XYZ file of N, CA and C in Angstrom:
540
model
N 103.550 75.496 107.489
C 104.745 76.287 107.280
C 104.600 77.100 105.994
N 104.688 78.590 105.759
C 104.956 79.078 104.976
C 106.516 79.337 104.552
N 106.210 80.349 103.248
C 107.632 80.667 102.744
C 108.224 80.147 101.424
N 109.316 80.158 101.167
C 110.104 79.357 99.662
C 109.941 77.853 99.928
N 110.264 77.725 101.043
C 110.960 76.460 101.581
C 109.743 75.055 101.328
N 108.263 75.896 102.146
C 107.463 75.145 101.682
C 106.406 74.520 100.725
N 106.746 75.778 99.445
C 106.295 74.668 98.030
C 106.941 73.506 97.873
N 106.670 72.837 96.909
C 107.093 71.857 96.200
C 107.605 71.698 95.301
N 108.779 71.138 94.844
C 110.030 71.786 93.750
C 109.276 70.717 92.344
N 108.326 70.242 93.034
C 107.848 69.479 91.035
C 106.453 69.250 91.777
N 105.378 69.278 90.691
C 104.277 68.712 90.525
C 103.857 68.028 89.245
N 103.246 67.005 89.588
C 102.503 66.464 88.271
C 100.985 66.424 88.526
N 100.291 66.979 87.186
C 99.063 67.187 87.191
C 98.251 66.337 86.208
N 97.276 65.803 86.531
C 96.033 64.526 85.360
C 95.632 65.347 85.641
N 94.732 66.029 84.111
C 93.577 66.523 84.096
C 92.648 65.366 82.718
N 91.348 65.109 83.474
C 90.566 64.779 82.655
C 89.790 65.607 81.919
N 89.416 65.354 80.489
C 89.426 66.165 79.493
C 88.045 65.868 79.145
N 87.261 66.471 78.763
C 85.566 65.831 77.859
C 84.985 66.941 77.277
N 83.557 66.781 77.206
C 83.123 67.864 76.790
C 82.924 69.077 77.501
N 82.817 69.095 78.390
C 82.686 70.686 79.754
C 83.869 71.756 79.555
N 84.101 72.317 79.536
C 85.002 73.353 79.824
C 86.222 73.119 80.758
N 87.097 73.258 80.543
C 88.124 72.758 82.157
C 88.999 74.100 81.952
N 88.933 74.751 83.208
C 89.801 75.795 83.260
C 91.151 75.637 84.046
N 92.233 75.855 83.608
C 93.666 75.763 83.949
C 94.189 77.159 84.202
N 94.688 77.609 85.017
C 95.425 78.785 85.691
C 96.502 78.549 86.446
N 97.655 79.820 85.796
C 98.684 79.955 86.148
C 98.524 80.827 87.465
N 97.618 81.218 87.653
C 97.683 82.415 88.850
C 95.922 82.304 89.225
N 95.605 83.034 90.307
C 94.289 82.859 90.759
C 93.250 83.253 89.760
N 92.361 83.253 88.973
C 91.159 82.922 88.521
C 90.268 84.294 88.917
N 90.877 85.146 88.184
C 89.476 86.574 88.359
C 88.920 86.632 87.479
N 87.379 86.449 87.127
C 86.588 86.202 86.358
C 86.048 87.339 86.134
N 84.686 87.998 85.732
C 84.240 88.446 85.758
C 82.744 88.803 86.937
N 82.691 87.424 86.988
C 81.507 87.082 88.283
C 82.400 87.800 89.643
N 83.794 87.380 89.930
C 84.613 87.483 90.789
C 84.742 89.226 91.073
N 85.013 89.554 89.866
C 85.124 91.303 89.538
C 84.024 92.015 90.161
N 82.808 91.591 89.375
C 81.602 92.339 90.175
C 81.292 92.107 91.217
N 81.459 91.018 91.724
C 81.153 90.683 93.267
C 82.335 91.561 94.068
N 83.208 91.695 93.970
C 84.473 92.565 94.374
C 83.596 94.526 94.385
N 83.137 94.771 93.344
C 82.733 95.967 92.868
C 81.530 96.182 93.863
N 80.352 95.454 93.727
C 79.288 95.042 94.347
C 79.413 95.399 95.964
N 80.255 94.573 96.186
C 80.744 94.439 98.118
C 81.414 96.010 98.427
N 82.182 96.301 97.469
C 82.472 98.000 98.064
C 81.407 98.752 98.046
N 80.880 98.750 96.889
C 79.488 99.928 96.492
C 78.753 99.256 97.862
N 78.297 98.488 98.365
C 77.503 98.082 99.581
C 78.075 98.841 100.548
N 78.992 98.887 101.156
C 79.882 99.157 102.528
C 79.962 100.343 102.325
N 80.158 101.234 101.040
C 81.112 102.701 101.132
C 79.806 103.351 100.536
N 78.853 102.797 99.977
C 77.836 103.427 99.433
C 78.307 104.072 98.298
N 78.973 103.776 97.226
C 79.165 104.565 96.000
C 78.624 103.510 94.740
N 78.727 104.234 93.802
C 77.765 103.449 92.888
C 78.081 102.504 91.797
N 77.247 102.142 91.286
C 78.098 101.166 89.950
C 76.749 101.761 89.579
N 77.521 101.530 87.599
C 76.670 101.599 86.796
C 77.464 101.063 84.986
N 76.518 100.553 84.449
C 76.801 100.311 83.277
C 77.323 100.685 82.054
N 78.499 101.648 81.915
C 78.681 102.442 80.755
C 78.271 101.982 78.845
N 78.492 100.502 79.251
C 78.248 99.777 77.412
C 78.424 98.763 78.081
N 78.635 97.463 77.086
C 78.432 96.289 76.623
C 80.228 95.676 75.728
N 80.315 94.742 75.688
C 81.823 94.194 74.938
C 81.417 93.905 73.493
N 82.005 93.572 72.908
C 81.761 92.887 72.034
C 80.731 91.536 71.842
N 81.096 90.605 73.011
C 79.924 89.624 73.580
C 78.863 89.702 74.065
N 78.674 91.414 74.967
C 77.793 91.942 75.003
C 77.457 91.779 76.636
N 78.780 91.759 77.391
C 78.964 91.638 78.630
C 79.083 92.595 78.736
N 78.661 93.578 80.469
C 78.069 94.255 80.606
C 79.923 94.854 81.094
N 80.062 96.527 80.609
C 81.187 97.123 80.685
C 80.712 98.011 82.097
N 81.647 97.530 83.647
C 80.922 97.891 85.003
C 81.718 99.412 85.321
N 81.234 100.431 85.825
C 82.179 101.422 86.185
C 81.702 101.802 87.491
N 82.732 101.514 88.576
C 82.134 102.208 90.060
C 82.357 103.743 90.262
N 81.820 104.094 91.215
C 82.188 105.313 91.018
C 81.892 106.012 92.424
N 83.122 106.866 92.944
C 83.196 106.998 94.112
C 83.887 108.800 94.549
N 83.544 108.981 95.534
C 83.803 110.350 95.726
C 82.706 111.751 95.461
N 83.066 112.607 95.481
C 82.426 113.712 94.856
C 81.796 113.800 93.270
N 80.763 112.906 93.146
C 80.086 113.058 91.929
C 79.912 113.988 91.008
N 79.892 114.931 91.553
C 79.696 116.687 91.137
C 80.910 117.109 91.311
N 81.875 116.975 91.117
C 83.252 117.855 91.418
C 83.511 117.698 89.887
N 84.519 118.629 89.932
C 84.815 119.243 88.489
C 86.178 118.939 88.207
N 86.991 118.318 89.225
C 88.025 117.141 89.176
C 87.752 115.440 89.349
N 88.331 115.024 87.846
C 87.684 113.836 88.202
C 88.970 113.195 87.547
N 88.840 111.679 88.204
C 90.002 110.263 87.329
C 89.398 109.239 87.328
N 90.361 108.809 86.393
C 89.479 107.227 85.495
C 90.840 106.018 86.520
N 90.283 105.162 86.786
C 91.256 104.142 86.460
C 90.628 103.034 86.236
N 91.389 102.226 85.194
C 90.915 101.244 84.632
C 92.290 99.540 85.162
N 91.747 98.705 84.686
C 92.544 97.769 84.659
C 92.098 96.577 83.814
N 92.932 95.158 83.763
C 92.726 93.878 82.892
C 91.958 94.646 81.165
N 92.971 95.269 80.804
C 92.937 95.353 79.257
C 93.734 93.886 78.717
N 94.042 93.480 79.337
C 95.663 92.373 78.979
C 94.351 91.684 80.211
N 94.168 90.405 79.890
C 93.326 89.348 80.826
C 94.332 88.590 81.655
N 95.420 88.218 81.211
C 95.992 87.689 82.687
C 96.831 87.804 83.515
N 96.647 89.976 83.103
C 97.518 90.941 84.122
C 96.558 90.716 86.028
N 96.631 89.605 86.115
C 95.871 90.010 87.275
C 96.394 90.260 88.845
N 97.863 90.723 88.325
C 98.751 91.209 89.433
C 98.522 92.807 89.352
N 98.055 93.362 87.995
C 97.806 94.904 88.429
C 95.984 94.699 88.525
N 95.798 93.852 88.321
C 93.975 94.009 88.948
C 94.321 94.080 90.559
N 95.038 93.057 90.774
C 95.304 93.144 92.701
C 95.703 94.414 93.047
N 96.438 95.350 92.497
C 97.372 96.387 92.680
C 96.121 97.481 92.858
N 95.452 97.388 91.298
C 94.447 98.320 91.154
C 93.205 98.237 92.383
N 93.160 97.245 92.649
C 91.684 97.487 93.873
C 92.572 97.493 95.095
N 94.296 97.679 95.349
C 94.487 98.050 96.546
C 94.309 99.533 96.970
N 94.829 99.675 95.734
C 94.808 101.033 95.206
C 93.364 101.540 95.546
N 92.460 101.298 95.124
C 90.562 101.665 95.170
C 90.344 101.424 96.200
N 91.004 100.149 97.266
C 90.437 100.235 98.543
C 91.208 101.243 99.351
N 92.288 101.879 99.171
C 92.637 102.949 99.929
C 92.244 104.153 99.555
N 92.003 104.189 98.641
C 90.721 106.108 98.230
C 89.542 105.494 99.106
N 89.104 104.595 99.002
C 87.653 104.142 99.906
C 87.991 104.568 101.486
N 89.254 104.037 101.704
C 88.949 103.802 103.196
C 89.027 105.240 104.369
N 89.054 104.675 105.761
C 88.327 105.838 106.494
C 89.533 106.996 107.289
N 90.619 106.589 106.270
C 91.738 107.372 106.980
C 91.248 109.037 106.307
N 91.676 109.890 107.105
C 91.321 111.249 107.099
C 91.793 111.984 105.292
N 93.059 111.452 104.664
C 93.911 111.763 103.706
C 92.710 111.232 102.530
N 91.864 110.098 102.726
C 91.156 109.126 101.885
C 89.920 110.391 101.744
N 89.153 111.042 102.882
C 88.009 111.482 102.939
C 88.030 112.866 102.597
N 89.581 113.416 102.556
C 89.955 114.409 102.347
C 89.640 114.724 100.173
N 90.133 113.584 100.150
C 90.621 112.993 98.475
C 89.007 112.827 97.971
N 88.425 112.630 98.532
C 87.190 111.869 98.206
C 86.038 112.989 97.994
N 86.430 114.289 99.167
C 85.412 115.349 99.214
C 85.628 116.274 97.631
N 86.628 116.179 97.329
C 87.758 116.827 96.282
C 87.394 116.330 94.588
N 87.912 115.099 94.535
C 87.290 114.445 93.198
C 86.490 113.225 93.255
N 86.103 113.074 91.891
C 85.248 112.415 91.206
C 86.418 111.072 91.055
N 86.187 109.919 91.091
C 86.577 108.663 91.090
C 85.967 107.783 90.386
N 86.377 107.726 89.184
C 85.542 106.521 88.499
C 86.416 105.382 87.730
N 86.003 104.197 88.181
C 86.611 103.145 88.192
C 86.189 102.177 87.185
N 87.280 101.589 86.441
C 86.668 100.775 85.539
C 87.530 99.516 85.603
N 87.232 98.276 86.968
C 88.412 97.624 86.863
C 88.412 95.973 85.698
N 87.170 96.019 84.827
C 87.516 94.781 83.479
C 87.054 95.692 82.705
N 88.617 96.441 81.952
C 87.918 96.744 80.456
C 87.604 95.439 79.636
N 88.297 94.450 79.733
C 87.891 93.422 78.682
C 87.616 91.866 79.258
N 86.265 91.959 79.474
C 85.644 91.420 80.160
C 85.688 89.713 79.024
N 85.254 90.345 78.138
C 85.422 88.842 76.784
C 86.535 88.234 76.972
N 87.736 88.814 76.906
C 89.011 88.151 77.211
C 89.476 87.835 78.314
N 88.868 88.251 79.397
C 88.818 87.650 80.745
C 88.348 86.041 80.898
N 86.677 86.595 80.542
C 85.936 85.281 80.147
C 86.288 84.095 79.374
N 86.948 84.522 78.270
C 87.282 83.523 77.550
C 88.798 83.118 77.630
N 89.529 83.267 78.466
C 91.107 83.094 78.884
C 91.636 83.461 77.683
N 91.879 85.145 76.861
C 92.412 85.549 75.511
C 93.724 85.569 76.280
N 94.797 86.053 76.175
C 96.048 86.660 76.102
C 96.006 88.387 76.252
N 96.239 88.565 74.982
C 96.207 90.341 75.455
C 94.794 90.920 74.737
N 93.846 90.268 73.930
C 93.050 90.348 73.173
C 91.902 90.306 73.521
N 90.199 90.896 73.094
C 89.296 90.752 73.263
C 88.651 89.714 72.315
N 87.551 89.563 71.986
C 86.767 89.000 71.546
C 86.316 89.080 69.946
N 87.252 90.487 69.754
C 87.256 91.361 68.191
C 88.536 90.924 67.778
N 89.695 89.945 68.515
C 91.187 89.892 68.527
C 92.171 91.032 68.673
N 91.280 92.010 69.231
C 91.946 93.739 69.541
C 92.523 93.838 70.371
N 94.455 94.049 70.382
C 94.413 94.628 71.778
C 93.665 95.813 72.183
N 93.157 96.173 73.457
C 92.234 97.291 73.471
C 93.592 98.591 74.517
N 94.363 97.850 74.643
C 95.393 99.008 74.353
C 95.721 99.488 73.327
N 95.781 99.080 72.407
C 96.266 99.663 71.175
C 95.096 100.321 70.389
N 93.970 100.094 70.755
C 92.673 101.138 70.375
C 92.336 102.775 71.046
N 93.126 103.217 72.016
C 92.757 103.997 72.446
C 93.149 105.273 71.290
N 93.283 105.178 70.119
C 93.656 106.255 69.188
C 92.557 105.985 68.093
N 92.018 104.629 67.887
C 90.855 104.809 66.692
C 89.472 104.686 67.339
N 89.462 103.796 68.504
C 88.060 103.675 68.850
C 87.337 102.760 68.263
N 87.643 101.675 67.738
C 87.057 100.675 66.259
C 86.390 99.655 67.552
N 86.779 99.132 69.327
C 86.209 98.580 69.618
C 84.854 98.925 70.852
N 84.257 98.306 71.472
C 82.952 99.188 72.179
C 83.232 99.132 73.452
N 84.574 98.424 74.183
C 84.991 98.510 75.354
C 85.675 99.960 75.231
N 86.655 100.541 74.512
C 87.219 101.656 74.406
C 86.104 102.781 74.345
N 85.161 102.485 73.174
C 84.432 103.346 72.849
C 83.413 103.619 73.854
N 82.916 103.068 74.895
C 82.133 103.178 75.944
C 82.591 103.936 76.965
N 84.321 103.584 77.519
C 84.928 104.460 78.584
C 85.129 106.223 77.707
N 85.349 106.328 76.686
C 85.684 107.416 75.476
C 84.050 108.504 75.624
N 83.238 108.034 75.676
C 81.950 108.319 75.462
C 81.708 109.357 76.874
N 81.415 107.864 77.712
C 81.114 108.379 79.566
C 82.042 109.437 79.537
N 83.554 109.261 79.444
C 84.715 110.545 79.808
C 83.923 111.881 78.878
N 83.458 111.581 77.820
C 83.207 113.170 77.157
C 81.808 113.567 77.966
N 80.747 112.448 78.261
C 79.828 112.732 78.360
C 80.140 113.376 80.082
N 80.551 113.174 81.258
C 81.034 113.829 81.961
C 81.324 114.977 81.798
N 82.510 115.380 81.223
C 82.906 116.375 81.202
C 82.139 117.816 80.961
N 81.304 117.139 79.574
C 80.018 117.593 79.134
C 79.204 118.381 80.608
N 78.657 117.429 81.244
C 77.979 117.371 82.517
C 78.110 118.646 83.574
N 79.665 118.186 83.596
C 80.242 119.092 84.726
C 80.404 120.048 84.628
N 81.352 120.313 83.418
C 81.971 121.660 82.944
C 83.342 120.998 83.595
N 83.486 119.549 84.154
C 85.040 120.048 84.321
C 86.243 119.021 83.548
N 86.873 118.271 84.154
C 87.955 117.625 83.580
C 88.408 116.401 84.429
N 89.079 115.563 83.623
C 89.810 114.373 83.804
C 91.160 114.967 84.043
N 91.724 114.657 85.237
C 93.012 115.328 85.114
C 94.006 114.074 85.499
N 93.578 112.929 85.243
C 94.334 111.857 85.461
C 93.600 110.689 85.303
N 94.386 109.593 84.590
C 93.927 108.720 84.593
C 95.067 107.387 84.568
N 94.786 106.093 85.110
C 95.891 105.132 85.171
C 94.924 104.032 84.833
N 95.831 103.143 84.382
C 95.808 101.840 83.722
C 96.885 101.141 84.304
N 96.096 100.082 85.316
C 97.205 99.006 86.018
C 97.135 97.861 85.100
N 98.560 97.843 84.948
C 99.219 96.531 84.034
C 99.852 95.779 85.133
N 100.083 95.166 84.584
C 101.178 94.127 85.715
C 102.485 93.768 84.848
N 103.712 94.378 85.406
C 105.067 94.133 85.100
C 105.518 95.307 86.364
């Protein structure tokens, strides 16, 4: 039975404690392994690409897919999990990415048109390490997008100029899924 009706109005939980790691979650568990394998499985099926823009602070690898018209001179960023346990706009954000992917006519239309580049763990350290809103520098990396002081910001900052550079053309949009 699904629905309200069939949770359970109390739980009690033993967790045994030692030296290993024990991970506790309020909501499902998107890791980083989880992320790329997610990234990985589209770039397979739709044939678009991933590639490495930088490194975190830890020195985990910063993933950007990238889909559509490579060469078009309209292009958008979207990013997501700046905040690690927004992972209601990570869900949002790859529903979002799987409908520019998919094979409806409006999708292929969108796709011939712009450049799509995707960046769905800016902060892969704070993913990894269950932070709050923080990386690995204690930065929110929202609140960096005006100095640039960390190398998750400074990596998406870089690729966007170095594009533009490229093309001759422009970013004419870009979103950041949060979750609220």
């Amino acid at each position: 039975s699904f629905g309200p009706e069939s949770r359970p109005k109390n739980i009690i939980m033993r967790l045994k404690t030692g030296k290993r790691k024990l991970w506790v979650s309020g909501q499902e568990l998107q890791n980083s392994s989880r992320v790329f394998e997610w990234m990985e499985k589209l770039a397979r099926q739709k044939k678009f690409q991933i590639e490495d823009i930088g490194k975190s602070t830890e020195g985990r690898p910063l993933r950007m897919l990238k889909m559509g018209n490579l060469q078009s001179k309209n292009m958008i960023l979207v990013i997501s999990r700046q905040h690690p346990p927004e992972v209601t706009g990570y869900f949002a954000m790859q529903a979002f990415v799987e409908k520019i992917a998919d094979k409806s006519k409006i999708s292929k239309e969108f796709r011939k048109d712009w450049a799509i580049y995707v960046v769905p763990l800016m902060n892969p350290d704070g993913v990894d390490n269950g932070h709050w809103r923080h990386n690995k520098g204690g930065i929110d990396l929202n609140r960096d997008w005006h100095s640039f002081n960390q190398p998750e910001t400074t990596a998406v900052r870089e690729f966007l100029k170095r594009r533009e550079a490229e093309t001759g053309g422009k970013f004419y949009f870009g979103i950041d899924f949060h979750s609220t």
